[in-house]
């Protein structure tokens, strides 16, 4: 049961860098392309020409073992209103209410 995500920073010409949680740099770039297409549709080939990706700094607690609704999970991020997490050996990010999360080791 491993934590598969890493944080990557994707920069698009003319825009500030944005962090994406993904299992590879290519996956982070695809997620950035999907976001960029809501602003202006371009082919992925064109997006490759105007973007760059690099490994970003993981925030404190990133990948920490937690339980959500009694089931094991890994912490991605948290604030006062929601907790983002992934299940062990999974890449999909889910959201939960902070009261459903226990910081108990499993």
Coordinates of C-alpha atoms in Angstrom, one line a residue:
X1 CA 0.0 0.0 0.0
X2 CA 2.0 2.9 -1.3
X3 CA 1.4 6.6 -2.0
X4 CA 1.8 7.1 -5.7
X5 CA 1.4 10.9 -6.1
X6 CA 4.0 13.6 -6.3
X7 CA 3.6 17.4 -6.6
X8 CA 4.6 18.9 -9.9
X9 CA 4.7 22.6 -10.9
X10 CA 3.5 23.3 -14.5
X11 CA 4.3 26.7 -16.0
X12 CA 2.5 28.0 -19.1
X13 CA 3.9 31.0 -21.0
X14 CA 2.2 34.2 -19.7
X15 CA 0.8 32.5 -16.5
X16 CA 2.1 31.9 -13.0
X17 CA 3.2 28.3 -12.2
X18 CA 0.5 26.0 -10.8
X19 CA 0.9 22.9 -8.8
X20 CA -0.7 19.6 -9.7
X21 CA -0.7 16.3 -7.8
X22 CA 0.0 13.5 -10.2
X23 CA 1.8 10.2 -10.6
X24 CA 4.2 11.4 -13.3
X25 CA 5.3 14.7 -14.9
X26 CA 3.4 13.8 -18.1
X27 CA 0.2 13.2 -16.1
X28 CA 0.6 16.6 -14.4
X29 CA 1.0 18.3 -17.8
X30 CA -2.1 16.6 -19.1
X31 CA -4.1 17.9 -16.1
X32 CA -2.7 21.4 -16.8
X33 CA -3.6 21.1 -20.5
X34 CA -7.2 20.3 -19.5
X35 CA -7.3 23.3 -17.3
X36 CA -5.8 25.5 -19.9
X37 CA -8.3 24.4 -22.5
X38 CA -11.1 26.0 -20.4
X39 CA -9.3 29.3 -21.2
X40 CA -8.3 28.7 -24.8
X41 CA -8.4 25.4 -26.7
X42 CA -5.1 24.3 -28.1
X43 CA -3.9 20.9 -29.2
X44 CA -1.7 19.0 -26.7
X45 CA 1.2 19.3 -29.2
X46 CA 0.8 23.1 -29.1
X47 CA 0.5 23.0 -25.3
X48 CA 3.8 21.1 -25.1
X49 CA 5.5 24.1 -26.8
X50 CA 4.2 26.7 -24.4
X51 CA 4.5 24.8 -21.1
X52 CA 7.1 23.3 -18.8
X53 CA 6.9 21.0 -15.8
X54 CA 9.2 20.4 -12.9
X55 CA 9.0 18.7 -9.5
X56 CA 7.6 20.9 -6.8
X57 CA 8.1 21.0 -3.1
X58 CA 5.7 18.7 -1.2
X59 CA 3.7 20.4 1.6
X60 CA 3.9 19.3 5.2
X61 CA 2.1 16.1 5.8
X62 CA 1.9 15.2 2.1
X63 CA 1.4 11.4 1.8
X64 CA 0.8 11.0 5.5
X65 CA -1.1 7.8 6.5
X66 CA -4.7 8.6 7.7
X67 CA -8.1 7.0 7.8
X68 CA -11.1 8.4 6.1
X69 CA -14.4 6.9 7.1
X70 CA -12.5 4.1 8.8
X71 CA -10.6 3.1 5.7
X72 CA -6.9 3.7 5.1
X73 CA -5.8 6.7 2.9
X74 CA -3.0 9.1 2.3
X75 CA -3.3 12.9 2.9
X76 CA -2.9 15.1 -0.2
X77 CA -3.9 18.5 1.3
X78 CA -6.3 19.9 3.9
X79 CA -7.9 23.1 4.9
X80 CA -10.8 24.1 7.3
X81 CA -13.5 22.9 4.8
X82 CA -12.2 19.8 3.1
X83 CA -9.5 17.1 3.1
X84 CA -8.1 15.8 -0.2
X85 CA -6.9 12.2 0.0
X86 CA -6.1 9.1 -2.1
X87 CA -6.6 5.5 -1.3
X88 CA -3.4 3.3 -1.0
X89 CA -2.0 2.3 -4.4
X90 CA -4.6 4.6 -6.2
X91 CA -4.1 7.8 -8.2
X92 CA -7.6 9.3 -7.9
X93 CA -8.0 12.2 -5.6
X94 CA -11.1 12.3 -3.4
X95 CA -12.4 15.0 -1.0
X96 CA -13.9 14.5 2.4
X97 CA -15.1 16.5 5.3
X98 CA -12.4 17.1 8.0
X99 CA -14.6 15.3 10.7
X100 CA -14.4 12.1 8.7
X101 CA -10.6 12.0 8.8
X102 CA -8.6 10.4 11.6
X103 CA -4.9 10.9 11.8
X104 CA -4.3 7.3 13.1
X105 CA -1.5 5.2 11.7
X106 CA -2.6 2.0 10.0

